[in-house]
Amino acid sequence: MRGRIVISIVMGILLAIGWFFVGVPYSLIIGIITGIFCAVPYLGLVGLPAAILLLILHQGTLPDAEQTGLFMCLLLPTIVFVVVQLIEGYVLTPAIAGKATNLDPVSILVAVLAGATLLGVYGMLLAIPIAACGKILLLEIVRPKVRDWVEGRAVDPLPIDRE
């Protein structure tokens, strides 16, 4: 949970900075609120229409020479949002969640993709904790038993009589 909060804070800061550079008014407030919403997958999307609407409304207060078209008002905040989402998905989540769970980034990406495929949004939320528990079970329970069996200290679980 702490990892998800850190990711949300970083996403809020990145969104605020990006929207500031494309000219969205109140970008700090909207970015931070959207970052908070990003703690739940797909809920952060609610901040994008607000940023677009504020940019369109702000264009009406500018002189004609400084106004951009409607297409740019739709495109620029969307590009910022997509870039931040890509950074979150491919950099922040694997790095931060990996440190919290001792899983490597590839394992996290595979777990999240598998969770999303199996259970959708709930699967994405549960994927990393389940993968971390699975790793602990394998390392703490299964691996020692297999090692004992290979080294001859444990009874063969499937004895085969060779005649």
CSV table of N, CA, C and O in Angstrom, one decimal, residues 15-97:
chain,number,residue,atom,x,y,z
A,15,LEU,N,2.1,15.0,-13.3
A,15,LEU,CA,0.9,15.6,-14.0
A,15,LEU,C,0.9,17.1,-13.8
A,15,LEU,O,0.6,17.8,-14.8
A,16,ALA,N,1.1,17.5,-12.6
A,16,ALA,CA,1.1,19.0,-12.3
A,16,ALA,C,2.1,19.7,-13.2
A,16,ALA,O,1.8,20.7,-13.8
A,17,ILE,N,3.3,19.2,-13.2
A,17,ILE,CA,4.4,19.8,-14.0
A,17,ILE,C,4.1,19.8,-15.5
A,17,ILE,O,4.2,20.8,-16.2
A,18,GLY,N,3.7,18.6,-16.0
A,18,GLY,CA,3.3,18.5,-17.4
A,18,GLY,C,2.2,19.4,-17.8
A,18,GLY,O,2.3,20.1,-18.8
A,19,TRP,N,1.1,19.5,-17.0
A,19,TRP,CA,0.0,20.3,-17.4
A,19,TRP,C,0.4,21.8,-17.2
A,19,TRP,O,-0.2,22.7,-17.9
A,20,PHE,N,1.3,22.1,-16.3
A,20,PHE,CA,1.7,23.5,-16.2
A,20,PHE,C,2.4,23.9,-17.5
A,20,PHE,O,2.2,25.1,-18.0
A,21,PHE,N,3.3,23.1,-18.0
A,21,PHE,CA,4.0,23.4,-19.3
A,21,PHE,C,3.1,23.5,-20.5
A,21,PHE,O,3.4,24.2,-21.4
A,22,VAL,N,2.0,22.8,-20.5
A,22,VAL,CA,1.1,23.0,-21.6
A,22,VAL,C,0.0,24.1,-21.4
A,22,VAL,O,-0.8,24.3,-22.3
A,23,GLY,N,0.0,24.7,-20.3
A,23,GLY,CA,-0.8,25.9,-20.1
A,23,GLY,C,-2.1,25.7,-19.4
A,23,GLY,O,-3.0,26.5,-19.4
A,24,VAL,N,-2.3,24.5,-18.7
A,24,VAL,CA,-3.5,24.3,-18.0
A,24,VAL,C,-3.6,25.1,-16.7
A,24,VAL,O,-2.6,25.0,-15.9
A,25,PRO,N,-4.6,25.9,-16.5
A,25,PRO,CA,-4.7,26.7,-15.3
A,25,PRO,C,-4.9,25.8,-14.1
A,25,PRO,O,-5.6,24.8,-14.2
A,26,TYR,N,-4.5,26.2,-12.9
A,26,TYR,CA,-4.6,25.4,-11.7
A,26,TYR,C,-4.0,24.0,-11.9
A,26,TYR,O,-4.6,23.0,-11.3
A,27,SER,N,-3.0,23.9,-12.6
A,27,SER,CA,-2.4,22.6,-12.9
A,27,SER,C,-1.9,21.9,-11.6
A,27,SER,O,-1.9,20.7,-11.5
A,28,LEU,N,-1.4,22.7,-10.7
A,28,LEU,CA,-0.9,22.0,-9.4
A,28,LEU,C,-2.0,21.3,-8.7
A,28,LEU,O,-1.9,20.2,-8.3
A,29,ILE,N,-3.1,22.0,-8.6
A,29,ILE,CA,-4.3,21.4,-7.8
A,29,ILE,C,-4.8,20.2,-8.6
A,29,ILE,O,-5.0,19.2,-8.0
A,30,ILE,N,-5.0,20.4,-9.9
A,30,ILE,CA,-5.6,19.3,-10.6
A,30,ILE,C,-4.7,18.1,-10.7
A,30,ILE,O,-5.1,17.0,-10.6
A,31,GLY,N,-3.4,18.4,-10.9
A,31,GLY,CA,-2.4,17.3,-10.9
A,31,GLY,C,-2.3,16.5,-9.6
A,31,GLY,O,-2.3,15.3,-9.7
A,32,ILE,N,-2.3,17.2,-8.5
A,32,ILE,CA,-2.3,16.5,-7.2
A,32,ILE,C,-3.5,15.7,-7.0
A,32,ILE,O,-3.5,14.5,-6.5
A,33,ILE,N,-4.7,16.3,-7.3
A,33,ILE,CA,-6.0,15.5,-7.1
A,33,ILE,C,-6.0,14.3,-8.0
A,33,ILE,O,-6.4,13.2,-7.6
A,34,THR,N,-5.6,14.5,-9.3
A,34,THR,CA,-5.5,13.4,-10.2
A,34,THR,C,-4.6,12.3,-9.7
A,34,THR,O,-4.8,11.1,-9.8
A,35,GLY,N,-3.4,12.7,-9.2
A,35,GLY,CA,-2.5,11.8,-8.6
A,35,GLY,C,-3.1,11.0,-7.5
A,35,GLY,O,-2.8,9.8,-7.4
A,36,ILE,N,-3.9,11.6,-6.6
A,36,ILE,CA,-4.5,10.9,-5.5
A,36,ILE,C,-5.5,9.9,-6.1
A,36,ILE,O,-5.6,8.7,-5.6
A,37,PHE,N,-6.2,10.3,-7.1
A,37,PHE,CA,-7.2,9.3,-7.8
A,37,PHE,C,-6.4,8.2,-8.4
A,37,PHE,O,-7.0,7.1,-8.6
A,38,CYS,N,-5.2,8.4,-8.8
A,38,CYS,CA,-4.4,7.4,-9.5
A,38,CYS,C,-4.0,6.2,-8.6
A,38,CYS,O,-3.5,5.2,-9.0
A,39,ALA,N,-4.3,6.4,-7.3
A,39,ALA,CA,-4.0,5.3,-6.4
A,39,ALA,C,-4.9,4.1,-6.7
A,39,ALA,O,-4.5,2.9,-6.5
A,40,VAL,N,-6.1,4.3,-7.3
A,40,VAL,CA,-6.9,3.2,-7.8
A,40,VAL,C,-6.8,3.2,-9.3
A,40,VAL,O,-7.0,4.2,-10.0
A,41,PRO,N,-6.4,2.0,-9.9
A,41,PRO,CA,-6.2,2.0,-11.3
A,41,PRO,C,-7.5,2.4,-12.1
A,41,PRO,O,-8.6,2.1,-11.7
A,42,TYR,N,-7.3,3.2,-13.1
A,42,TYR,CA,-8.3,3.8,-14.0
A,42,TYR,C,-9.1,4.9,-13.4
A,42,TYR,O,-9.8,5.5,-14.1
A,43,LEU,N,-9.0,5.2,-12.1
A,43,LEU,CA,-9.7,6.3,-11.5
A,43,LEU,C,-9.1,7.6,-11.8
A,43,LEU,O,-9.7,8.6,-11.8
A,44,GLY,N,-7.8,7.6,-12.1
A,44,GLY,CA,-7.0,8.8,-12.3
A,44,GLY,C,-7.5,9.5,-13.6
A,44,GLY,O,-7.2,10.6,-13.9
A,45,LEU,N,-8.2,8.7,-14.5
A,45,LEU,CA,-8.7,9.2,-15.7
A,45,LEU,C,-9.7,10.4,-15.6
A,45,LEU,O,-9.9,11.2,-16.5
A,46,VAL,N,-10.3,10.5,-14.4
A,46,VAL,CA,-11.2,11.6,-14.2
A,46,VAL,C,-10.6,13.0,-14.2
A,46,VAL,O,-11.3,14.0,-14.4
A,47,GLY,N,-9.3,13.1,-14.0
A,47,GLY,CA,-8.6,14.4,-14.0
A,47,GLY,C,-8.4,14.9,-15.4
A,47,GLY,O,-8.3,16.1,-15.6
A,48,LEU,N,-8.3,14.0,-16.4
A,48,LEU,CA,-8.0,14.5,-17.7
A,48,LEU,C,-9.1,15.4,-18.3
A,48,LEU,O,-8.8,16.4,-18.8
A,49,PRO,N,-10.4,15.0,-18.2
A,49,PRO,CA,-11.4,15.9,-18.7
A,49,PRO,C,-11.4,17.3,-18.0
A,49,PRO,O,-11.7,18.3,-18.6
A,50,ALA,N,-11.1,17.3,-16.7
A,50,ALA,CA,-11.1,18.5,-16.0
A,50,ALA,C,-9.9,19.4,-16.5
A,50,ALA,O,-10.1,20.6,-16.7
A,51,ALA,N,-8.8,18.8,-16.8
A,51,ALA,CA,-7.7,19.6,-17.3
A,51,ALA,C,-8.0,20.1,-18.7
A,51,ALA,O,-7.7,21.3,-19.0
A,52,ILE,N,-8.6,19.3,-19.5
A,52,ILE,CA,-9.0,19.8,-20.9
A,52,ILE,C,-10.0,20.9,-20.8
A,52,ILE,O,-9.9,21.9,-21.5
A,53,LEU,N,-11.0,20.7,-19.9
A,53,LEU,CA,-12.1,21.8,-19.8
A,53,LEU,C,-11.5,23.1,-19.3
A,53,LEU,O,-11.8,24.1,-19.8
A,54,LEU,N,-10.6,23.0,-18.3
A,54,LEU,CA,-10.0,24.2,-17.8
A,54,LEU,C,-9.1,24.9,-18.9
A,54,LEU,O,-9.1,26.1,-19.0
A,55,LEU,N,-8.4,24.1,-19.7
A,55,LEU,CA,-7.6,24.7,-20.7
A,55,LEU,C,-8.4,25.4,-21.8
A,55,LEU,O,-8.1,26.5,-22.3
A,56,ILE,N,-9.6,24.7,-22.1
A,56,ILE,CA,-10.5,25.3,-23.1
A,56,ILE,C,-11.1,26.6,-22.6
A,56,ILE,O,-11.1,27.7,-23.3
A,57,LEU,N,-11.5,26.6,-21.3
A,57,LEU,CA,-12.0,27.8,-20.7
A,57,LEU,C,-11.0,28.9,-20.6
A,57,LEU,O,-11.3,30.1,-20.8
A,58,HIS,N,-9.7,28.5,-20.3
A,58,HIS,CA,-8.6,29.5,-20.2
A,58,HIS,C,-8.4,30.2,-21.6
A,58,HIS,O,-8.0,31.3,-21.6
A,59,GLN,N,-8.5,29.4,-22.6
A,59,GLN,CA,-8.3,30.0,-24.0
A,59,GLN,C,-9.2,31.1,-24.3
A,59,GLN,O,-8.8,32.0,-25.0
A,60,GLY,N,-10.4,31.1,-23.7
A,60,GLY,CA,-11.3,32.2,-24.0
A,60,GLY,C,-10.9,33.5,-23.3
A,60,GLY,O,-11.3,34.6,-23.8
A,61,THR,N,-10.0,33.5,-22.3
A,61,THR,CA,-9.6,34.7,-21.7
A,61,THR,C,-8.3,35.3,-22.3
A,61,THR,O,-7.9,36.4,-22.0
A,62,LEU,N,-7.7,34.5,-23.2
A,62,LEU,CA,-6.5,35.0,-23.9
A,62,LEU,C,-6.8,35.9,-25.1
A,62,LEU,O,-7.8,35.7,-25.7
A,63,PRO,N,-5.8,36.7,-25.5
A,63,PRO,CA,-6.0,37.5,-26.7
A,63,PRO,C,-6.0,36.5,-27.9
A,63,PRO,O,-5.4,35.4,-27.8
A,64,ASP,N,-6.6,36.9,-29.0
A,64,ASP,CA,-6.7,36.0,-30.2
A,64,ASP,C,-5.3,35.5,-30.7
A,64,ASP,O,-5.2,34.4,-31.2
A,65,ALA,N,-4.3,36.3,-30.6
A,65,ALA,CA,-3.0,35.9,-31.1
A,65,ALA,C,-2.4,34.8,-30.2
A,65,ALA,O,-1.5,34.0,-30.7
A,66,GLU,N,-2.8,34.7,-29.0
A,66,GLU,CA,-2.2,33.7,-28.1
A,66,GLU,C,-3.0,32.4,-28.0
A,66,GLU,O,-2.6,31.4,-27.3
A,67,GLN,N,-4.2,32.4,-28.5
A,67,GLN,CA,-5.1,31.2,-28.4
A,67,GLN,C,-4.6,30.1,-29.3
A,67,GLN,O,-4.1,30.3,-30.4
A,68,THR,N,-4.8,28.9,-28.8
A,68,THR,CA,-4.6,27.7,-29.6
A,68,THR,C,-5.9,27.1,-30.0
A,68,THR,O,-6.9,27.4,-29.4
A,69,GLY,N,-5.9,26.3,-31.0
A,69,GLY,CA,-7.2,25.7,-31.4
A,69,GLY,C,-7.7,24.6,-30.5
A,69,GLY,O,-7.0,24.2,-29.5
A,70,LEU,N,-8.9,24.2,-30.7
A,70,LEU,CA,-9.6,23.2,-29.9
A,70,LEU,C,-8.9,21.9,-29.9
A,70,LEU,O,-8.7,21.2,-28.9
A,71,PHE,N,-8.3,21.6,-31.1
A,71,PHE,CA,-7.6,20.3,-31.2
A,71,PHE,C,-6.4,20.3,-30.3
A,71,PHE,O,-6.1,19.3,-29.6
A,72,MET,N,-5.7,21.4,-30.2
A,72,MET,CA,-4.5,21.4,-29.3
A,72,MET,C,-4.9,21.4,-27.8
A,72,MET,O,-4.2,20.8,-27.0
A,73,CYS,N,-6.1,22.0,-27.5
A,73,CYS,CA,-6.6,22.0,-26.1
A,73,CYS,C,-6.9,20.5,-25.7
A,73,CYS,O,-6.8,20.2,-24.6
A,74,LEU,N,-7.4,19.7,-26.7
A,74,LEU,CA,-7.6,18.3,-26.4
A,74,LEU,C,-6.4,17.5,-26.4
A,74,LEU,O,-6.2,16.6,-25.6
A,75,LEU,N,-5.5,17.8,-27.3
A,75,LEU,CA,-4.3,16.9,-27.5
A,75,LEU,C,-3.2,17.1,-26.4
A,75,LEU,O,-2.7,16.1,-25.9
A,76,LEU,N,-2.9,18.3,-26.1
A,76,LEU,CA,-1.7,18.5,-25.2
A,76,LEU,C,-1.9,17.9,-23.8
A,76,LEU,O,-1.1,17.2,-23.3
A,77,PRO,N,-3.1,18.2,-23.1
A,77,PRO,CA,-3.3,17.5,-21.8
A,77,PRO,C,-3.3,16.0,-21.9
A,77,PRO,O,-2.9,15.3,-21.0
A,78,THR,N,-3.9,15.5,-23.0
A,78,THR,CA,-4.0,14.1,-23.2
A,78,THR,C,-2.6,13.4,-23.4
A,78,THR,O,-2.3,12.4,-22.8
A,79,ILE,N,-1.7,14.1,-24.1
A,79,ILE,CA,-0.4,13.6,-24.3
A,79,ILE,C,0.4,13.6,-23.0
A,79,ILE,O,1.0,12.6,-22.7
A,80,VAL,N,0.2,14.6,-22.2
A,80,VAL,CA,0.9,14.6,-20.8
A,80,VAL,C,0.3,13.4,-20.0
A,80,VAL,O,1.1,12.7,-19.4
A,81,PHE,N,-1.0,13.2,-20.0
A,81,PHE,CA,-1.6,12.1,-19.2
A,81,PHE,C,-1.1,10.8,-19.7
A,81,PHE,O,-0.7,9.9,-18.9
A,82,VAL,N,-1.0,10.6,-21.0
A,82,VAL,CA,-0.6,9.3,-21.5
A,82,VAL,C,0.9,9.0,-21.2
A,82,VAL,O,1.3,7.9,-20.8
A,83,VAL,N,1.7,10.1,-21.3
A,83,VAL,CA,3.2,9.9,-21.0
A,83,VAL,C,3.4,9.6,-19.5
A,83,VAL,O,4.1,8.7,-19.2
A,84,VAL,N,2.6,10.2,-18.7
A,84,VAL,CA,2.7,9.9,-17.2
A,84,VAL,C,2.2,8.5,-16.9
A,84,VAL,O,2.8,7.8,-16.1
A,85,GLN,N,1.2,8.1,-17.6
A,85,GLN,CA,0.7,6.7,-17.4
A,85,GLN,C,1.7,5.7,-17.9
A,85,GLN,O,1.9,4.7,-17.2
A,86,LEU,N,2.4,6.0,-19.0
A,86,LEU,CA,3.4,5.1,-19.5
A,86,LEU,C,4.6,5.0,-18.5
A,86,LEU,O,5.1,4.0,-18.2
A,87,ILE,N,5.0,6.2,-17.9
A,87,ILE,CA,6.1,6.2,-16.9
A,87,ILE,C,5.6,5.4,-15.7
A,87,ILE,O,6.4,4.6,-15.1
A,88,GLU,N,4.4,5.6,-15.3
A,88,GLU,CA,3.9,4.8,-14.1
A,88,GLU,C,3.9,3.3,-14.4
A,88,GLU,O,4.3,2.5,-13.6
A,89,GLY,N,3.4,2.9,-15.5
A,89,GLY,CA,3.3,1.5,-15.8
A,89,GLY,C,4.6,0.8,-16.0
A,89,GLY,O,4.8,-0.4,-15.7
A,90,TYR,N,5.6,1.5,-16.7
A,90,TYR,CA,6.8,0.8,-17.1
A,90,TYR,C,8.0,1.1,-16.2
A,90,TYR,O,9.0,0.5,-16.3
A,91,VAL,N,7.9,2.2,-15.4
A,91,VAL,CA,9.0,2.6,-14.6
A,91,VAL,C,8.7,2.6,-13.1
A,91,VAL,O,9.3,1.9,-12.3
A,92,LEU,N,7.7,3.4,-12.7
A,92,LEU,CA,7.4,3.6,-11.3
A,92,LEU,C,6.9,2.3,-10.6
A,92,LEU,O,7.4,2.0,-9.6
A,93,THR,N,5.9,1.7,-11.2
A,93,THR,CA,5.3,0.5,-10.5
A,93,THR,C,6.3,-0.6,-10.4
A,93,THR,O,6.5,-1.1,-9.3
A,94,PRO,N,7.1,-1.0,-11.4
A,94,PRO,CA,8.1,-2.0,-11.2
A,94,PRO,C,9.2,-1.6,-10.3
A,94,PRO,O,9.6,-2.5,-9.4
A,95,ALA,N,9.6,-0.4,-10.3
A,95,ALA,CA,10.7,0.0,-9.4
A,95,ALA,C,10.3,0.1,-7.9
A,95,ALA,O,10.9,-0.5,-7.1
A,96,ILE,N,9.2,0.8,-7.7
A,96,ILE,CA,8.8,1.0,-6.3
A,96,ILE,C,8.1,-0.2,-5.7
A,96,ILE,O,8.4,-0.6,-4.6
A,97,ALA,N,7.2,-0.9,-6.4
A,97,ALA,CA,6.6,-2.1,-5.9
A,97,ALA,C,7.6,-3.2,-5.8
A,97,ALA,O,7.5,-4.0,-4.9
